[in-house]
Short mmCIF file of C-alpha atoms in Angstrom, two decimals:
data_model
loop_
_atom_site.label_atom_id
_atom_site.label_comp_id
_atom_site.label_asym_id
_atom_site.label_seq_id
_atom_site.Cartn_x
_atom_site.Cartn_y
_atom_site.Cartn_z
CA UNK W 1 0.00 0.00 0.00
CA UNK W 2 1.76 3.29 -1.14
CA UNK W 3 1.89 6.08 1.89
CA UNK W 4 3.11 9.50 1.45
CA UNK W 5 5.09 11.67 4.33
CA UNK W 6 5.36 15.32 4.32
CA UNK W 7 8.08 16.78 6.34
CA UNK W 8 7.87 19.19 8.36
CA UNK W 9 4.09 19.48 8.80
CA UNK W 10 4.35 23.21 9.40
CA UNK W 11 7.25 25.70 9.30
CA UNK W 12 7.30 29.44 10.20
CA UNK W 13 10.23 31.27 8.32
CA UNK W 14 11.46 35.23 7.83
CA UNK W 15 11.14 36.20 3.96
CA UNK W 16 13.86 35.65 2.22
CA UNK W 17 14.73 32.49 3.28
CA UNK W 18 15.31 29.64 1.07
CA UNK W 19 13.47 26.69 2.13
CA UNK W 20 13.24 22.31 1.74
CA UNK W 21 10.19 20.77 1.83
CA UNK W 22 10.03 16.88 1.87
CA UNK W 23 7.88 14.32 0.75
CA UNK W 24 8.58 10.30 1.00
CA UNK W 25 6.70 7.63 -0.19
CA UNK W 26 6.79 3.68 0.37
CA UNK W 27 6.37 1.94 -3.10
CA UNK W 28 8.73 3.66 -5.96
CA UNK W 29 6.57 2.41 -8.66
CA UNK W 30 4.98 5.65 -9.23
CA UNK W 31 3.98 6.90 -12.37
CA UNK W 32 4.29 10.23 -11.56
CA UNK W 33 4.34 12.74 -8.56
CA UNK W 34 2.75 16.58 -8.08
CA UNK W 35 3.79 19.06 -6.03
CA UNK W 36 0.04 21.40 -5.19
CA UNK W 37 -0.57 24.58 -3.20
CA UNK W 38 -3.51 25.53 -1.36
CA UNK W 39 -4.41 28.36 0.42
CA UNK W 40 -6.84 28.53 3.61
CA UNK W 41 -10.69 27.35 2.48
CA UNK W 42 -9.46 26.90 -1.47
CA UNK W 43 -8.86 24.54 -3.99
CA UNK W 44 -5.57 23.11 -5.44
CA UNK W 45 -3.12 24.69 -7.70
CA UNK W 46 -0.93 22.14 -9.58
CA UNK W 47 2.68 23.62 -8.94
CA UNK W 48 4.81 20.83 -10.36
CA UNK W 49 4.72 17.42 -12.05
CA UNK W 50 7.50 15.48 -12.35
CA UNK W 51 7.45 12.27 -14.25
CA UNK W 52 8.77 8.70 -13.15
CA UNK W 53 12.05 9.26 -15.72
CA UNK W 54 12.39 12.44 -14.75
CA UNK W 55 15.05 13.83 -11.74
CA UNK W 56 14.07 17.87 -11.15
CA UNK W 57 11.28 20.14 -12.60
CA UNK W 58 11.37 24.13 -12.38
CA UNK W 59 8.96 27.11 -12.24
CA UNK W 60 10.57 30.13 -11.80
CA UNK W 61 11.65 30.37 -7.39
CA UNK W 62 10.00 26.46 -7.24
CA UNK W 63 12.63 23.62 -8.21
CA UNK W 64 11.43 19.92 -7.56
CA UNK W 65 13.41 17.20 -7.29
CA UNK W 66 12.66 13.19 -7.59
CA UNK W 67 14.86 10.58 -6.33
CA UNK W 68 12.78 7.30 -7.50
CA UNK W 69 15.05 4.48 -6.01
CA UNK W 70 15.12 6.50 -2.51
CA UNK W 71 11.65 7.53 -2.16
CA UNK W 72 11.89 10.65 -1.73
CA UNK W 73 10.86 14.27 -3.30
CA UNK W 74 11.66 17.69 -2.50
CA UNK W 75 10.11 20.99 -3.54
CA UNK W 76 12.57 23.95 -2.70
CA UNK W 77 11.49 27.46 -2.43
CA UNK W 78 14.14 30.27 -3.08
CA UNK W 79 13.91 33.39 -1.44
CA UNK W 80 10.35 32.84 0.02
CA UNK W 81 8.25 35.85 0.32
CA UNK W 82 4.85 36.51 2.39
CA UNK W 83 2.88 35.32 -0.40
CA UNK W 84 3.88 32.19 -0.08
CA UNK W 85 2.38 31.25 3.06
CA UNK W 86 0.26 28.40 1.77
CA UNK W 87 -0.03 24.64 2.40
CA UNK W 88 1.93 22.67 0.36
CA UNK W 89 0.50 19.41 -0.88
CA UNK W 90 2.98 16.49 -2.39
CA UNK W 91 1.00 13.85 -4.69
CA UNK W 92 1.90 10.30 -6.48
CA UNK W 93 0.08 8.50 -8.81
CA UNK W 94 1.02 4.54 -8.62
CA UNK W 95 1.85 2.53 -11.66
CA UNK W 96 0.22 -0.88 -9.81
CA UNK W 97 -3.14 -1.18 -11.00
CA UNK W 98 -4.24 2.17 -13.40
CA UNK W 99 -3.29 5.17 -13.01
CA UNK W 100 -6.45 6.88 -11.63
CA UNK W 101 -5.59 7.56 -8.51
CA UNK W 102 -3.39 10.00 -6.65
CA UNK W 103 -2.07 9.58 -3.10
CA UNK W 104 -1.61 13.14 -1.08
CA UNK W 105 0.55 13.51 1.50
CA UNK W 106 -0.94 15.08 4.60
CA UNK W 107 0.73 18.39 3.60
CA UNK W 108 2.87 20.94 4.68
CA UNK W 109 1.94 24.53 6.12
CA UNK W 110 4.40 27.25 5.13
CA UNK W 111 3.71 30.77 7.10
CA UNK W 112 6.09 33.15 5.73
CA UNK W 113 6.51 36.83 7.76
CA UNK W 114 7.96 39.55 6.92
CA UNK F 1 -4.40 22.35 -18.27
CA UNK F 2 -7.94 22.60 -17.18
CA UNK F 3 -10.17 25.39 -15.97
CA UNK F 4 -12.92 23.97 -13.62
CA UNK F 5 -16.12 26.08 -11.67
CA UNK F 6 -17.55 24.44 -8.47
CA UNK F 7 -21.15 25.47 -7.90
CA UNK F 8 -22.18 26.88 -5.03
CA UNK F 9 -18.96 28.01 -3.58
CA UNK F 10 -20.25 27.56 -0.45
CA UNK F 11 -23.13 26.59 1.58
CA UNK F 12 -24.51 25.95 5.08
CA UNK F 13 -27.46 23.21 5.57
CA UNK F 14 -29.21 21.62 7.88
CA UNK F 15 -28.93 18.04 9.18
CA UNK F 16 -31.14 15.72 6.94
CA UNK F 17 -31.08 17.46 3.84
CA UNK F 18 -29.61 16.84 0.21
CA UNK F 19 -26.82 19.13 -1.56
CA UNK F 20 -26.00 19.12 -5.02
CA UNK F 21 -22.73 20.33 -6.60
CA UNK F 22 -21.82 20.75 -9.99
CA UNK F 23 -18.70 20.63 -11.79
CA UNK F 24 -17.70 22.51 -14.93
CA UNK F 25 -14.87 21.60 -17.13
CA UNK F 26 -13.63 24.24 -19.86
CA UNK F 27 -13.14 21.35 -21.96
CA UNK F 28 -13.67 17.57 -22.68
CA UNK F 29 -12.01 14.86 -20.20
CA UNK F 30 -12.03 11.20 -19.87
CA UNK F 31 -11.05 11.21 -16.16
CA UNK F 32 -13.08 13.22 -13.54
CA UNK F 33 -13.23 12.70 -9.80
CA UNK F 34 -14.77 14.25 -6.58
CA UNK F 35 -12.56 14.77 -3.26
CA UNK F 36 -13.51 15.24 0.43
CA UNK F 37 -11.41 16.88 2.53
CA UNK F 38 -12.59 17.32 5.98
CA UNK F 39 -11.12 20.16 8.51
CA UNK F 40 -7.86 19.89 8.94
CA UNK F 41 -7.36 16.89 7.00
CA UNK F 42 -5.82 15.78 3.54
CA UNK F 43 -7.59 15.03 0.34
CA UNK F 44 -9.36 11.63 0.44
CA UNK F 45 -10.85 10.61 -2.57
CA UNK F 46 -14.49 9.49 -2.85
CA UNK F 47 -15.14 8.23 -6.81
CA UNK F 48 -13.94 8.30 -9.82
CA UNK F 49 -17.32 9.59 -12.13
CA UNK F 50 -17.64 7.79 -14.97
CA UNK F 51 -19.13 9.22 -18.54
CA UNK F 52 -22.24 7.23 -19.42
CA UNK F 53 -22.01 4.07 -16.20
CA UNK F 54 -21.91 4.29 -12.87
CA UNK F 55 -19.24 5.82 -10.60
CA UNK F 56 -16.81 3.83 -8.96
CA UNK F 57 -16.52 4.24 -5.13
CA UNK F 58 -13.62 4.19 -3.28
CA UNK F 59 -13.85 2.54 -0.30
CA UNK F 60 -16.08 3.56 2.60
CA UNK F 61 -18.03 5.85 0.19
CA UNK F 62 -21.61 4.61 -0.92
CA UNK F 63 -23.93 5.36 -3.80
CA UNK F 64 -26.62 5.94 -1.48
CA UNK F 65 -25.17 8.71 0.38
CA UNK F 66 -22.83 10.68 -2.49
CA UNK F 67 -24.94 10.18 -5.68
CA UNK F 68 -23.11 11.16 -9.01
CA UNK F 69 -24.00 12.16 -12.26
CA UNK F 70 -21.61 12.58 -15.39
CA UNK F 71 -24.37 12.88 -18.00
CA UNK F 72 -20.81 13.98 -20.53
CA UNK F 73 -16.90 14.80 -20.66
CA UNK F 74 -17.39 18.56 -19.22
CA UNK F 75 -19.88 17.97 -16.67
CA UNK F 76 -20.67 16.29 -13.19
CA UNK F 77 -22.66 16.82 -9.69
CA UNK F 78 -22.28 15.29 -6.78
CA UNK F 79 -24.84 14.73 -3.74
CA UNK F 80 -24.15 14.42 -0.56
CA UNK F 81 -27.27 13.30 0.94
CA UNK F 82 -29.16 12.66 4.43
CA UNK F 83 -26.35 15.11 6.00
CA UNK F 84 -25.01 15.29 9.34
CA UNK F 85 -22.80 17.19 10.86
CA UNK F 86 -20.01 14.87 10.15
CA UNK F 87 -20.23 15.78 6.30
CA UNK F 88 -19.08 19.29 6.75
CA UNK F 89 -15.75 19.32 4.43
CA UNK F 90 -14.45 20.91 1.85
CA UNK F 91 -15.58 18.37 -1.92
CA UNK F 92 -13.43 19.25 -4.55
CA UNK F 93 -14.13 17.85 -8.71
CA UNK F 94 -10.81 17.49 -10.12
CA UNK F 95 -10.02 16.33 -13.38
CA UNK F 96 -6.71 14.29 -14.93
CA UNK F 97 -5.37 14.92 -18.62
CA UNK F 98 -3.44 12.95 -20.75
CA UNK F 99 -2.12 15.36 -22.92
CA UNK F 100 0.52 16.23 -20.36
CA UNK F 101 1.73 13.23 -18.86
CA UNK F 102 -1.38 12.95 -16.75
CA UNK F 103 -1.38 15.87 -14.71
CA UNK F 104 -4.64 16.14 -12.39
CA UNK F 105 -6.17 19.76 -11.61
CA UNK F 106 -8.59 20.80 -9.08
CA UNK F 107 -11.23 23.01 -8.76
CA UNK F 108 -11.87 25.85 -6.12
CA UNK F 109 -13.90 23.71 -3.83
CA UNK F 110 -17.42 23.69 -2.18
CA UNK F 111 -16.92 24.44 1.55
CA UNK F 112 -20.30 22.77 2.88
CA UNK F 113 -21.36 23.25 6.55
CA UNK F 114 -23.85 21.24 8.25
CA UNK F 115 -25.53 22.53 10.87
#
């Protein structure tokens, strides 16, 4: 059964700071995995996908990273401002059995002040 | 990607009665599914809806209690019927596209409140 861990599960930072965020998950056959943000009350915005072959993905201050074998993800934030005091959500979609289903971390909630 | 409208945005109602929510998709999908997420909590995923059959539930979700409709490839509602307080979450419609490696987008949510 694939789990996904978020770590930390909230973090309080000065802008400016660069930041880590992690996500882990149990079972590396993963098709893909998406990096969301939400803010308080909202929906999901899709930040980042990163496929299965891939290793990083970038939008302008966002950089992903995927380390398959290992498990692991990271979404890093370079010099994090107040508007980007959101929680951040990390997603796979497993390769076992279709690919219809994604499986969220329990998220991440970033507070940046200035 | 995908633009998607949740109506109503919100809504408060009382213990025992039915909701409907609709989904609008700016453009045809295959793949379209409805999300709880209750206070504090992470996405959990309710049913896939299906163009043309029946939904498929995940588990601990029944068609009795979150009837859904996806009469084509833009469009879907959900129901959450016979509510209690317990049902108070946000229920998101998000759809997945092929087109870019299957990347999944959400809409803005209904925030429903029970009362």
């Amino acid at each position: 059964k694939q789990e996904v861990t978020q770590i930390p599960a909230a973090l309080s930072v000065p802008e400016g700071e660069n930041l880590v965020l992690n996500c882990s998950f149990t079972d590396s056959a993963i098709y893909n995995l998406q990096w969301f943000r939400q803010d308080p009350g909202k929906g999901l915005t899709s930040l980042l996908l990163i496929q299965s072959s891939q290793r990083e993905q970038t939008s302008g201050r966002l950089n992903a990273s995927l380390d398959k074998s290992s498990g692991r993800s990271t979404l890093y934030i370079a010099a994090s401002q107040p508007g980007d005091s959101a929680t951040y959500l990390c997603a796979v979609r497993r390769r076992r059995g279709g690919y219809n289903k994604l499986i969220f971390g329990a998220g991440t909630r970033l507070a940046v002040h200035p | 990607s995908a633009v998607i409208s949740q109506k109503p945005s919100r809504d408060i109602c009382q213990r025992g009665t039915s909701l409907t929510i609709q989904c609008q998709v700016d453009s045809q999908v295959t793949m379209m599914f409805w999300y709880r997420q209750q206070p504090g909590q992470s996405l959990t995923l309710i049913a896939t809806a299906n163009q043309g059959s029946e939904a498929t539930y995940e588990s601990g979700f029944v068609i009795d209690k979150f009837p859904i409709s996806r009469p084509n490839l833009t469009f879907s509602t959900l129901t959450v019927s016979n509510m209690s307080p317990e049902d108070s979450s946000i229920y998101l419609c998000s759809v997945m596209t092929g087109t870019l490696g299957y990347e999944q987008y959400f809409g803005p949510g209904t925030r429903l409140t029970v009362t």
